[in-house]
Each structure stands twice: as structure tokens, then as C-alpha cells.
Short mmCIF file of C-alpha atoms in Angstrom, two decimals:
data_model
loop_
_atom_site.label_atom_id
_atom_site.label_comp_id
_atom_site.label_asym_id
_atom_site.label_seq_id
_atom_site.Cartn_x
_atom_site.Cartn_y
_atom_site.Cartn_z
CA UNK I 1 -24.14 -21.44 -30.06
CA UNK I 2 -26.66 -18.95 -28.74
CA UNK I 3 -24.41 -18.12 -25.79
CA UNK I 4 -21.41 -17.25 -27.90
CA UNK I 5 -20.35 -13.55 -27.61
CA UNK I 6 -19.08 -11.89 -30.79
CA UNK I 7 -17.22 -8.63 -30.42
CA UNK I 8 -17.76 -5.90 -32.94
CA UNK I 9 -15.25 -6.18 -35.73
CA UNK I 10 -13.69 -2.72 -35.13
CA UNK I 11 -12.59 -3.41 -31.57
CA UNK I 12 -9.33 -5.39 -32.33
CA UNK I 13 -8.42 -2.64 -34.85
CA UNK I 14 -7.62 -0.07 -32.23
CA UNK I 15 -3.82 0.32 -32.05
CA UNK I 16 -1.88 -0.26 -28.87
CA UNK I 17 -1.64 3.08 -26.93
CA UNK I 18 1.62 4.99 -27.59
CA UNK I 19 3.04 8.51 -27.18
CA UNK I 20 0.66 9.92 -29.81
CA UNK I 21 -2.38 8.48 -27.93
CA UNK I 22 -1.57 10.32 -24.79
CA UNK I 23 -0.53 13.47 -26.64
CA UNK I 24 -3.94 13.50 -28.35
CA UNK I 25 -5.87 13.04 -25.12
CA UNK I 26 -3.83 15.76 -23.47
CA UNK I 27 -4.33 18.04 -26.38
CA UNK I 28 -8.19 17.69 -26.24
CA UNK I 29 -8.15 18.06 -22.41
CA UNK I 30 -6.04 21.24 -22.99
CA UNK I 31 -8.61 22.70 -25.21
CA UNK I 32 -11.31 22.11 -22.50
CA UNK I 33 -9.21 23.90 -19.89
CA UNK I 34 -7.29 26.49 -21.99
CA UNK I 35 -10.36 28.05 -23.55
CA UNK I 36 -11.41 29.64 -20.26
CA UNK I 37 -7.87 29.98 -18.65
CA UNK I 38 -7.98 33.73 -19.12
CA UNK I 39 -11.73 34.10 -18.70
CA UNK I 40 -11.81 32.78 -15.11
CA UNK I 41 -9.39 35.33 -13.45
CA UNK I 42 -10.99 38.13 -15.45
CA UNK I 43 -14.52 37.11 -14.40
CA UNK I 44 -13.25 36.74 -10.79
CA UNK I 45 -11.72 40.23 -10.94
CA UNK I 46 -15.01 41.72 -12.37
CA UNK I 47 -17.02 40.07 -9.56
CA UNK I 48 -14.56 41.08 -6.71
CA UNK I 49 -13.02 44.29 -8.07
CA UNK I 50 -9.93 43.65 -5.94
CA UNK I 51 -6.62 41.88 -6.83
CA UNK I 52 -5.97 40.75 -3.31
CA UNK I 53 -9.54 39.26 -3.08
CA UNK I 54 -8.81 37.30 -6.21
CA UNK I 55 -5.59 35.97 -4.74
CA UNK I 56 -7.48 34.80 -1.65
CA UNK I 57 -10.15 33.10 -3.78
CA UNK I 58 -7.54 31.18 -5.68
CA UNK I 59 -5.85 30.26 -2.32
CA UNK I 60 -9.03 28.72 -0.94
CA UNK I 61 -9.75 26.82 -4.08
CA UNK I 62 -6.20 25.50 -4.31
CA UNK I 63 -6.31 24.36 -0.59
CA UNK I 64 -9.51 22.37 -1.32
CA UNK I 65 -7.96 20.85 -4.38
CA UNK I 66 -4.94 19.70 -2.47
CA UNK I 67 -7.15 17.60 -0.18
CA UNK I 68 -8.88 16.09 -3.21
CA UNK I 69 -5.55 15.23 -4.74
CA UNK I 70 -4.21 13.44 -1.66
CA UNK I 71 -7.25 11.22 -1.41
CA UNK I 72 -7.19 10.36 -5.23
CA UNK I 73 -5.30 7.03 -4.74
CA UNK I 74 -8.14 5.83 -2.52
CA UNK I 75 -10.57 6.42 -5.46
CA UNK I 76 -8.24 4.75 -7.88
CA UNK I 77 -8.05 1.65 -5.63
CA UNK I 78 -11.75 1.63 -4.93
CA UNK I 79 -12.89 2.17 -8.53
CA UNK I 80 -11.40 1.38 -11.84
CA UNK I 81 -8.92 4.01 -13.13
CA UNK I 82 -11.08 4.45 -16.20
CA UNK I 83 -13.99 5.66 -14.04
CA UNK I 84 -11.86 8.16 -12.16
CA UNK I 85 -10.67 9.64 -15.48
CA UNK I 86 -14.32 9.75 -16.67
CA UNK I 87 -15.32 11.59 -13.43
CA UNK I 88 -12.60 14.04 -14.02
CA UNK I 89 -13.97 14.93 -17.46
CA UNK I 90 -17.50 15.27 -16.09
CA UNK I 91 -16.21 17.49 -13.37
CA UNK I 92 -14.78 19.97 -15.88
CA UNK I 93 -18.17 20.12 -17.62
CA UNK I 94 -20.00 20.71 -14.31
CA UNK I 95 -17.45 23.42 -13.42
CA UNK I 96 -18.35 25.19 -16.68
CA UNK I 97 -22.05 25.07 -15.75
CA UNK I 98 -21.29 26.68 -12.39
CA UNK I 99 -19.44 29.58 -13.99
CA UNK I 100 -22.54 30.39 -16.05
CA UNK I 101 -24.38 31.68 -12.95
CA UNK I 102 -22.02 34.69 -12.93
CA UNK I 103 -22.20 34.85 -9.13
CA UNK I 104 -19.51 34.62 -6.47
CA UNK I 105 -20.82 31.31 -5.27
CA UNK I 106 -21.00 29.96 -8.86
CA UNK I 107 -17.41 31.24 -9.38
CA UNK I 108 -16.25 29.37 -6.35
CA UNK I 109 -18.00 26.08 -7.24
CA UNK I 110 -16.83 26.35 -10.76
CA UNK I 111 -13.23 26.72 -9.79
CA UNK I 112 -13.54 23.85 -7.31
CA UNK I 113 -14.99 21.43 -9.89
CA UNK I 114 -12.38 22.55 -12.30
CA UNK I 115 -9.48 21.80 -9.87
CA UNK I 116 -11.02 18.35 -8.95
CA UNK I 117 -11.44 17.51 -12.56
CA UNK I 118 -7.89 18.54 -13.48
CA UNK I 119 -6.53 16.44 -10.52
CA UNK I 120 -8.28 13.29 -11.57
CA UNK I 121 -7.19 13.71 -15.23
CA UNK I 122 -3.57 14.53 -14.40
CA UNK I 123 -3.05 11.56 -12.04
CA UNK I 124 -4.74 8.97 -14.08
CA UNK I 125 -3.13 10.08 -17.34
CA UNK I 126 0.32 10.00 -15.75
CA UNK I 127 -0.28 6.51 -14.60
CA UNK I 128 -1.42 5.34 -18.09
CA UNK I 129 1.72 6.90 -19.52
CA UNK I 130 4.03 5.16 -17.06
CA UNK I 131 2.22 1.89 -17.85
CA UNK I 132 2.51 2.13 -21.64
CA UNK I 133 5.63 4.18 -22.34
CA UNK I 134 9.18 2.88 -21.85
CA UNK I 135 11.41 4.77 -19.41
CA UNK I 136 13.91 5.47 -22.17
CA UNK I 137 11.17 7.32 -24.18
CA UNK I 138 9.83 9.54 -21.40
CA UNK I 139 11.56 12.66 -22.62
CA UNK I 140 10.30 12.09 -26.16
CA UNK I 141 6.78 11.31 -25.07
CA UNK I 142 6.59 14.31 -22.71
CA UNK I 143 7.96 16.80 -25.20
CA UNK I 144 5.47 15.45 -27.79
CA UNK I 145 2.67 15.76 -25.23
CA UNK I 146 3.56 19.41 -24.62
CA UNK I 147 4.03 20.19 -28.28
CA UNK I 148 0.60 18.76 -29.32
CA UNK I 149 -1.11 20.92 -26.77
CA UNK I 150 0.36 24.07 -28.35
CA UNK I 151 -2.68 24.87 -30.48
CA UNK I 152 -5.02 24.56 -27.46
CA UNK I 153 -2.99 26.76 -25.17
CA UNK I 154 -2.25 29.25 -27.99
CA UNK I 155 -5.70 29.86 -29.46
CA UNK I 156 -7.77 28.83 -26.47
CA UNK I 157 -7.32 31.74 -24.07
CA UNK I 158 -7.75 34.39 -26.83
CA UNK I 159 -10.77 32.68 -28.26
CA UNK I 160 -12.26 32.23 -24.83
CA UNK I 161 -11.83 35.94 -23.91
CA UNK I 162 -13.16 36.92 -27.43
CA UNK I 163 -16.32 34.76 -26.92
CA UNK I 164 -16.75 36.05 -23.39
CA UNK I 165 -16.36 39.69 -24.49
CA UNK I 166 -18.54 39.59 -27.58
CA UNK I 167 -21.06 36.80 -26.98
CA UNK I 168 -21.25 36.27 -23.20
CA UNK I 169 -20.82 33.43 -20.74
CA UNK I 170 -22.75 30.82 -22.67
CA UNK I 171 -20.46 30.99 -25.69
CA UNK I 172 -17.22 30.88 -23.61
CA UNK I 173 -18.17 28.03 -21.29
CA UNK I 174 -20.10 26.12 -23.99
CA UNK I 175 -16.79 25.43 -25.66
CA UNK I 176 -15.65 23.60 -22.50
CA UNK I 177 -18.59 21.20 -22.60
CA UNK I 178 -18.06 20.42 -26.28
CA UNK I 179 -14.44 19.48 -25.78
CA UNK I 180 -15.30 17.46 -22.71
CA UNK I 181 -17.66 15.42 -24.75
CA UNK I 182 -14.93 14.84 -27.46
CA UNK I 183 -12.42 13.86 -24.75
CA UNK I 184 -14.71 11.38 -23.15
CA UNK I 185 -15.54 9.80 -26.53
CA UNK I 186 -11.85 9.51 -27.46
CA UNK I 187 -10.86 8.09 -24.10
CA UNK I 188 -13.44 5.28 -24.26
CA UNK I 189 -12.56 4.59 -27.88
CA UNK I 190 -8.92 3.97 -26.94
CA UNK I 191 -9.97 1.58 -24.18
CA UNK I 192 -6.81 2.13 -22.09
CA UNK I 193 -6.22 -0.85 -19.80
CA UNK I 194 -5.85 -0.45 -15.98
CA UNK I 195 -2.74 -1.78 -14.36
CA UNK I 196 -3.51 -5.35 -13.22
CA UNK I 197 -1.59 -4.80 -10.04
CA UNK I 198 -4.30 -2.19 -9.01
CA UNK I 199 -7.56 -4.09 -8.91
CA UNK I 200 -10.57 -2.00 -7.81
CA UNK I 201 -12.13 -3.13 -4.51
CA UNK I 202 -9.28 -5.52 -3.70
CA UNK I 203 -6.18 -3.53 -2.74
CA UNK I 204 -6.27 -1.81 0.61
CA UNK I 205 -6.47 2.01 0.36
CA UNK I 206 -3.38 3.60 1.92
CA UNK I 207 -3.30 6.53 4.32
CA UNK I 208 -2.60 9.80 2.55
CA UNK I 209 -0.41 10.99 5.28
CA UNK I 210 1.60 7.73 5.09
CA UNK I 211 2.00 8.34 1.30
CA UNK I 212 3.39 11.82 2.03
CA UNK I 213 5.98 10.36 4.51
CA UNK I 214 7.03 7.70 2.02
CA UNK I 215 7.38 10.35 -0.67
CA UNK I 216 9.47 12.68 1.43
CA UNK I 217 11.77 9.80 2.37
CA UNK I 218 12.99 9.53 -1.29
CA UNK I 219 15.35 12.35 -2.25
CA UNK I 220 14.82 11.92 -5.97
CA UNK I 221 11.07 12.25 -5.60
CA UNK I 222 11.51 15.41 -3.44
CA UNK I 223 13.70 16.91 -6.14
CA UNK I 224 11.22 15.99 -8.82
CA UNK I 225 8.46 17.75 -6.83
CA UNK I 226 10.60 20.89 -6.34
CA UNK I 227 11.29 21.18 -10.09
CA UNK I 228 7.64 20.70 -11.01
CA UNK I 229 6.55 23.13 -8.27
CA UNK I 230 8.80 25.83 -9.54
CA UNK I 231 7.63 25.66 -13.15
CA UNK I 232 4.07 25.39 -12.06
CA UNK I 233 4.32 28.55 -9.97
CA UNK I 234 5.34 30.46 -13.02
CA UNK I 235 2.31 29.22 -15.02
CA UNK I 236 -0.04 30.04 -12.19
CA UNK I 237 1.43 33.56 -11.99
CA UNK I 238 1.33 33.91 -15.81
CA UNK I 239 -2.26 32.88 -16.20
CA UNK I 240 -3.64 34.88 -13.35
CA UNK I 241 -1.46 37.95 -13.01
CA UNK I 242 -0.63 38.34 -16.65
CA UNK I 243 -4.19 39.14 -17.65
CA UNK I 244 -4.69 41.21 -14.51
CA UNK I 245 -1.61 43.29 -15.49
CA UNK I 246 -3.19 44.07 -18.83
CA UNK I 247 -6.65 44.79 -17.41
CA UNK I 248 -5.53 46.88 -14.50
CA UNK I 249 -3.23 49.03 -16.65
CA UNK I 250 -5.96 49.75 -19.19
CA UNK I 251 -4.74 47.52 -22.00
CA UNK I 252 -8.02 45.56 -21.94
CA UNK I 253 -9.19 41.99 -21.32
CA UNK I 254 -8.47 40.97 -24.87
CA UNK I 255 -4.85 41.95 -24.44
CA UNK I 256 -4.71 39.70 -21.38
CA UNK I 257 -6.02 36.78 -23.43
CA UNK I 258 -3.55 37.48 -26.20
CA UNK I 259 -0.69 37.59 -23.74
CA UNK I 260 -1.54 34.17 -22.38
CA UNK I 261 -2.05 32.76 -25.89
CA UNK I 262 1.28 34.13 -27.10
CA UNK I 263 3.02 32.46 -24.14
CA UNK I 264 1.29 29.15 -24.83
CA UNK I 265 2.24 29.42 -28.59
CA UNK I 266 5.74 28.75 -27.40
CA UNK I 267 4.81 25.31 -26.17
CA UNK I 268 5.84 23.91 -29.56
CA UNK I 269 9.41 24.66 -28.56
CA UNK I 270 9.03 21.64 -26.21
CA UNK I 271 10.26 19.60 -29.09
CA UNK I 272 13.43 21.63 -29.29
CA UNK I 273 13.94 21.43 -25.47
CA UNK I 274 13.42 17.70 -25.64
CA UNK I 275 16.28 17.40 -28.21
CA UNK I 276 18.38 19.67 -26.08
CA UNK I 277 17.75 17.43 -23.01
CA UNK I 278 18.78 14.32 -25.01
CA UNK I 279 21.82 16.11 -26.41
CA UNK I 280 23.21 17.89 -23.33
CA UNK I 281 21.44 16.08 -20.55
CA UNK I 282 18.40 17.00 -18.45
CA UNK I 283 20.41 18.46 -15.56
CA UNK I 284 22.29 21.37 -17.36
CA UNK I 285 19.28 22.09 -19.60
CA UNK I 286 16.90 22.51 -16.67
CA UNK I 287 19.37 24.42 -14.58
CA UNK I 288 19.99 26.82 -17.43
CA UNK I 289 16.18 27.22 -17.94
CA UNK I 290 15.61 28.12 -14.30
CA UNK I 291 18.51 30.68 -14.30
CA UNK I 292 17.29 32.38 -17.57
CA UNK I 293 13.66 32.41 -16.37
CA UNK I 294 14.63 34.09 -13.08
CA UNK I 295 16.53 36.86 -15.06
CA UNK I 296 13.63 37.60 -17.34
CA UNK I 297 11.20 37.73 -14.37
CA UNK I 298 13.49 40.43 -12.78
CA UNK I 299 13.22 42.33 -15.96
CA UNK I 300 9.46 42.05 -15.93
CA UNK I 301 9.50 43.34 -12.37
CA UNK I 302 11.62 46.28 -13.34
CA UNK I 303 9.08 47.38 -16.03
CA UNK I 304 6.06 46.44 -13.93
CA UNK I 305 2.84 48.47 -14.30
CA UNK I 306 4.81 51.52 -15.59
CA UNK I 307 5.53 49.74 -18.97
CA UNK I 308 3.01 46.83 -19.04
CA UNK I 309 3.74 45.88 -22.59
CA UNK I 310 7.48 45.54 -21.95
CA UNK I 311 6.69 43.58 -18.79
CA UNK I 312 4.45 41.32 -20.86
CA UNK I 313 7.31 40.76 -23.34
CA UNK I 314 9.59 39.69 -20.54
CA UNK I 315 6.91 37.30 -19.30
CA UNK I 316 6.81 35.74 -22.71
CA UNK I 317 10.63 35.22 -22.65
CA UNK I 318 10.17 33.52 -19.23
CA UNK I 319 7.48 31.28 -20.68
CA UNK I 320 9.96 30.05 -23.41
CA UNK I 321 12.48 28.97 -20.79
CA UNK I 322 9.94 27.45 -18.46
CA UNK I 323 8.67 25.25 -21.26
CA UNK I 324 12.01 23.46 -21.12
CA UNK I 325 11.01 22.46 -17.56
CA UNK I 326 7.60 21.26 -18.83
CA UNK I 327 9.26 19.05 -21.45
CA UNK I 328 11.96 17.59 -19.14
CA UNK I 329 10.81 18.06 -15.57
CA UNK I 330 8.27 15.18 -15.18
CA UNK I 331 10.80 12.64 -16.44
CA UNK I 332 12.71 13.02 -13.15
CA UNK I 333 9.66 11.68 -11.30
CA UNK I 334 8.77 9.02 -13.87
CA UNK I 335 12.19 7.52 -13.74
CA UNK I 336 12.49 7.66 -9.94
CA UNK I 337 9.09 6.26 -8.82
CA UNK I 338 8.76 2.58 -8.07
CA UNK I 339 6.23 0.67 -10.04
CA UNK I 340 4.17 -0.61 -7.05
CA UNK I 341 4.01 2.93 -5.59
CA UNK I 342 2.93 4.74 -8.68
CA UNK I 343 -0.72 5.58 -7.72
CA UNK I 344 0.19 6.77 -4.21
CA UNK I 345 3.39 8.66 -5.25
CA UNK I 346 1.71 10.19 -8.31
CA UNK I 347 -0.95 11.68 -6.05
CA UNK I 348 1.63 13.22 -3.78
CA UNK I 349 3.69 14.37 -6.74
CA UNK I 350 0.59 16.04 -8.20
CA UNK I 351 0.31 18.22 -5.17
CA UNK I 352 2.90 20.42 -6.76
CA UNK I 353 0.10 21.74 -9.03
CA UNK I 354 -2.35 22.34 -6.13
CA UNK I 355 0.28 23.98 -3.94
CA UNK I 356 1.47 26.09 -6.89
CA UNK I 357 -2.10 27.46 -7.06
CA UNK I 358 -2.32 27.81 -3.26
CA UNK I 359 0.94 29.27 -2.03
CA UNK I 360 1.86 31.86 -4.73
CA UNK I 361 -1.49 33.68 -4.42
CA UNK I 362 -1.17 33.62 -0.67
CA UNK I 363 2.37 35.06 -0.80
CA UNK I 364 1.34 37.60 -3.46
CA UNK I 365 -1.58 38.82 -1.38
CA UNK I 366 1.06 39.97 1.14
CA UNK I 367 3.43 41.29 -1.53
CA UNK I 368 0.60 43.26 -3.14
CA UNK I 369 -0.11 44.97 0.16
CA UNK I 370 3.39 46.64 -0.10
CA UNK I 371 4.19 46.57 -3.78
CA UNK I 372 2.62 46.48 -7.25
CA UNK I 373 2.62 43.60 -9.69
CA UNK I 374 6.31 44.10 -10.18
CA UNK I 375 6.88 42.76 -6.70
CA UNK I 376 4.99 39.64 -7.61
CA UNK I 377 7.32 38.91 -10.57
CA UNK I 378 10.41 39.69 -8.54
CA UNK I 379 9.36 37.27 -5.79
CA UNK I 380 8.87 34.55 -8.33
CA UNK I 381 12.24 35.27 -9.91
CA UNK I 382 14.02 34.75 -6.66
CA UNK I 383 12.22 31.42 -6.12
CA UNK I 384 13.05 30.15 -9.67
CA UNK I 385 16.71 31.02 -9.03
CA UNK I 386 16.61 28.86 -5.94
CA UNK I 387 15.05 26.02 -7.89
CA UNK I 388 17.84 26.25 -10.47
CA UNK I 389 20.34 25.90 -7.69
CA UNK I 390 18.60 22.76 -6.37
CA UNK I 391 18.52 21.26 -9.85
CA UNK I 392 22.19 21.86 -10.56
CA UNK I 393 23.39 20.75 -7.17
CA UNK I 394 21.29 17.57 -6.63
CA UNK I 395 20.09 16.24 -9.86
CA UNK I 396 22.26 13.27 -11.06
CA UNK I 397 24.43 14.06 -14.05
CA UNK I 398 23.45 10.88 -15.87
CA UNK I 399 19.71 11.58 -15.91
#
């Protein structure tokens, strides 16, 4: 019949999404973000010529990103999840274009679009994972996702700084656009299905403030947020103040990129930490990781700007332990959240990333007024020790 619709023969051949599907999507997304992870703070420092001003710039951007994150469930309810994911990819590309202006206004807009894009991608990808991966396989899937992103976070920052130093802005940020295009093509090829319980234009959008209240009323979700916030505070500090440590002490911008790349090369250890979590339990593994990370940060603080290479080595040890939290931390949230609340609670949970980019630079701007970068690392070490105590005291033994 002339009205019969025939689907292209390749469509049914696409495999059902599994852990490797989401690991691949996250790996490509990581390339799009990691390639300029060290370029952005260096570019901001060269525009502002002041470490405190850079901290304040990151604080403003994170505050704006927090607002976007809290309203993300309303977008997911209003539009199909696939379109929110697509908008996130496009936002990363637009942000790259803004950075090319090499102006303070362009820097601000570029960072804002980057934060908005990362927020949309993080929330929607987590929702897809919870829809398609069994709870008993969360630790395995998350450790695989971290491990597959190793290459991106290892080579990306150094490559980005190298392109920025030798070929200029167009080369560094052009890589972002290329990987955004690849990511968008892969995402639409996999044709990930939206949760049928969340139908665009039908469900009533919920109040972001009510979502926060509902989140705070659940102790397991609060603990999951605290664990994620602690580990994310380290990565914010590492990505921003690691390169600044190298540049401000005369080691050079390339050394800053190499430091970040070396730390990210350790992401492959997520597979080992995943096995440790399954063998010994998530609670003792994460509590140990927090304690060890706090000690190595105190060592980095002791070396500080007097011995920047030794301080950088201590930061690399800290990264190794924090990767355990990357591999295991999000499983606390995924196992605790109720199915019907996933979009709303995922958005509130995701605020750990926005607040980790907001609060540490704000606190550090005060610390830097009285102490050097060693004070920054010591402050973070104290906080991670507190997070370790929370994890050991309140996380259920059977997790």
C-alpha cells in the first residue's frame, strides 16, 4: 500500500543500550570538555592577571549554573529528554565560540554556556543510566564510565594547552566543536528512549524549591550529595588551582596542562576501585579514600609554592584516591532515589557540581587574601576529612 511506512533496514540492528553505550557517550563528551579544561583558567588568568579575580569569576558562573540546574526538571517535563540532551551538546559548542573572542565578556559567556551544557548532559545521562542499568550493576557501570573517559581526561588538557600555546584559540576551541558534532551523531544513532512515565507536555512541572525540600527530607540522598560534593570540590580545585600553581611559580602553562593530564590518567584506576568496592564494600572503601586524600592534600599544602613540583606530586596522589569516590560515590544516589522522583531528585543532586564550582572559589578568595595556594589545599584537606567521617558514620554497611 502507498501509505505503508518502511523503516530503514539498519534501525532494528542497533543494540539495546548497556553500560558500554553510556561509557562511550561519556567518553566523547569528556573529550569535548577536557580539551579546554586547563585552557579556560589559564585564559581567564591572562585576561584578569589576578588569582582572586579568577576565583570570583568562577563563583559568579557557578551561581548562574546552579539556577539552571534546579530548573532542568521543568525542561525535561516540557520537552523530550532527547532534546534537552541535544541542547546541552549545542551549548558546549556555543561556549567554545564565545571563548574565541578572547575578551572578558566572551570568557564569561563561554563559561556560562559550558556550565549550562554540562548540566543538561549530566542530568539526562544519569536518567538514561538509571532507566537502562540494573541497580546491582551500578558500581560496574560507573567504574566503566570513569575508566573509558581516561584517555579524554589524560590527553585532552595537555593537547588543549599545546594547541592554545602554539596555534592559538581557534585550534584549541575548534577541537571542542568537532567532538560535540561526534557526540550528537552518536547520541541520535543510539536512539535512547525516554522514560514513558515522563511524557513531555503532560506531566505538571514541579517547583524547584519543593524539590529541594523533598531531597533534604531523605537522609540517604543528603549523604549521597555530601559525598559527591566532596569529591567534586577536589576536581574543581585541581583543574583551576593546579594550573595556576604551575603558571604563578614559573613552571609554565604547559606544565599546568601536564599536571591535569597526569591526574586524569589515573582515571583508569576506577576499574580497580570498582573491584575494591565490590570486594570490601562501598562504605569502607570510600571512607578510606577520603582519609587518604585529606592527608595528601595536607602534604601539598606543606610544600605549597615553595616546592611546586612536590606539591603537584601530592595533588596527583590525591587524585588517585578521589577517583575511588568517582567510581563508587554516585551509586549511593542511584540506589536511594525513588523511580518516580528521578528527574526532580537528579536535578537537586546535580547541584553538587554547581556548588563545588561556586563555594570553593568563594572560600579560596578569602583564604588567598591571607595565605598562598598552600592555604587552599589545607582548607580542602580539612573538608575532605569531614566528608570521610560522614561516610564512615552514616553510610549503611550493606551498600
